Amino acid sequence: MTRTALYPGSFDPVTYGHLDIIARAAQLFDRLVLAVGAHHEKKALLAMDVRLKVLEEAVRPLTERTSCEITLAKFSCLTVEAARRAGACAIVRGLRDGSDFDYEVRMAQMNAALAHDVETIFLAASPSSRMIASSLVKQIARMGGDISQFVPMEAAEAIRAAQAET
Ligand code: ADP
């Protein structure tokens, strides 16, 4: 049986923290769908198509070496609906700290109430990338800081281009 997981997020932009979760989830599932969506409380810096393109480029090295089939999708529906459409039995989320935990567990419980057949799987952030947050990376970039240790090159370039326009 093919096991598919959905990893949903804003990916505005993808960071090395996201890539760590993606690589680890790829070891657990046969198929992994990276679902790029909009967060109801966050205004994205990068356009949807840019986020998808940057994510696609950033995961390419992994897709070339893993047996997991990694695909990308955009979604604007409920996460559980996106999971169902992808044929996913699980939603993957990353946990960095207590505030992630509080928010994520509440979300997981709401999603479980909406869809009993979709399980949320939490992966604890790796120590080396645990502090990385897309929002902080964008803030550092805006102040002229070096973000190369937090995001892949294509993401850093996309941030720079988007911030130059605003
Ligand atoms: P969302 O807007 O849905 O929270 P994000 O792109 O910010 O989307 O995050 C998607 C998922 O990735 C969330 O579960 C988040 O906790 C997780 N995540 C974000 N940054 C990291 C990181 N540095 N390490 C591990 N998980 C992370």
PDB file of C-alpha atoms and ligand atoms in Angstrom, residues 7-11 17-18 21 39 42 93-94 96 100 104 125 129 132, ligand 1:
ATOM      1  CA  TYR A   7       3.084  18.703   4.369  1.00  0.00           C
ATOM      2  CA  PRO A   8       1.138  21.976   4.301  1.00  0.00           C
ATOM      3  CA  GLY A   9       2.604  25.405   4.967  1.00  0.00           C
ATOM      4  CA  SER A  10       2.978  28.961   3.806  1.00  0.00           C
ATOM      5  CA  PHE A  11       6.592  28.372   2.734  1.00  0.00           C
ATOM      6  CA  GLY A  17      13.970  24.141   8.786  1.00  0.00           C
ATOM      7  CA  HIS A  18      11.247  23.159   6.313  1.00  0.00           C
ATOM      8  CA  ILE A  21      11.225  18.243   7.939  1.00  0.00           C
ATOM      9  CA  HIS A  39      -2.227  31.432   6.329  1.00  0.00           C
ATOM     10  CA  LYS A  42      -0.146  36.081   7.764  1.00  0.00           C
ATOM     11  CA  ARG A  93       3.878  19.391  10.759  1.00  0.00           C
ATOM     12  CA  GLY A  94       7.074  20.574  12.415  1.00  0.00           C
ATOM     13  CA  ARG A  96      10.013  24.059  17.152  1.00  0.00           C
ATOM     14  CA  ASP A 100       4.295  25.848  17.936  1.00  0.00           C
ATOM     15  CA  GLU A 104      -0.256  22.857  16.280  1.00  0.00           C
ATOM     16  CA  ALA A 125      12.649  20.387  14.678  1.00  0.00           C
ATOM     17  CA  SER A 129      17.464  24.508  12.337  1.00  0.00           C
ATOM     18  CA  ILE A 132      14.675  29.296  11.862  1.00  0.00           C
TER      19      ILE A 132
HETATM   20  P1  ADP B   1       2.151  27.883   8.438  1.00  0.00           P
HETATM   21  O1  ADP B   1       1.814  29.269   8.000  1.00  0.00           O
HETATM   22  O2  ADP B   1       1.141  26.857   8.008  1.00  0.00           O
HETATM   23  O3  ADP B   1       2.552  27.739   9.877  1.00  0.00           O
HETATM   24  P2  ADP B   1       4.949  27.680   7.774  1.00  0.00           P
HETATM   25  O4  ADP B   1       5.551  27.650   6.402  1.00  0.00           O
HETATM   26  O5  ADP B   1       5.296  28.811   8.657  1.00  0.00           O
HETATM   27  O6  ADP B   1       3.410  27.547   7.520  1.00  0.00           O
HETATM   28  O7  ADP B   1       5.289  26.324   8.543  1.00  0.00           O
HETATM   29  C1  ADP B   1       4.866  25.079   8.038  1.00  0.00           C
HETATM   30  C2  ADP B   1       5.211  24.020   9.044  1.00  0.00           C
HETATM   31  O8  ADP B   1       6.626  23.911   9.158  1.00  0.00           O
HETATM   32  C3  ADP B   1       4.707  24.268  10.464  1.00  0.00           C
HETATM   33  O9  ADP B   1       4.345  23.034  11.039  1.00  0.00           O
HETATM   34  C4  ADP B   1       5.907  24.851  11.173  1.00  0.00           C
HETATM   35  O10 ADP B   1       5.855  24.612  12.560  1.00  0.00           O
HETATM   36  C5  ADP B   1       7.016  24.045  10.508  1.00  0.00           C
HETATM   37  N1  ADP B   1       8.290  24.733  10.577  1.00  0.00           N
HETATM   38  C6  ADP B   1       8.574  26.003  10.224  1.00  0.00           C
HETATM   39  N2  ADP B   1       9.863  26.299  10.453  1.00  0.00           N
HETATM   40  C7  ADP B   1      10.429  25.167  10.964  1.00  0.00           C
HETATM   41  C8  ADP B   1      11.743  24.822  11.440  1.00  0.00           C
HETATM   42  N3  ADP B   1      12.729  25.710  11.458  1.00  0.00           N
HETATM   43  N4  ADP B   1      11.950  23.566  11.889  1.00  0.00           N
HETATM   44  C9  ADP B   1      10.928  22.665  11.904  1.00  0.00           C
HETATM   45  N5  ADP B   1       9.672  22.938  11.498  1.00  0.00           N
HETATM   46  C10 ADP B   1       9.419  24.160  11.038  1.00  0.00           C
END
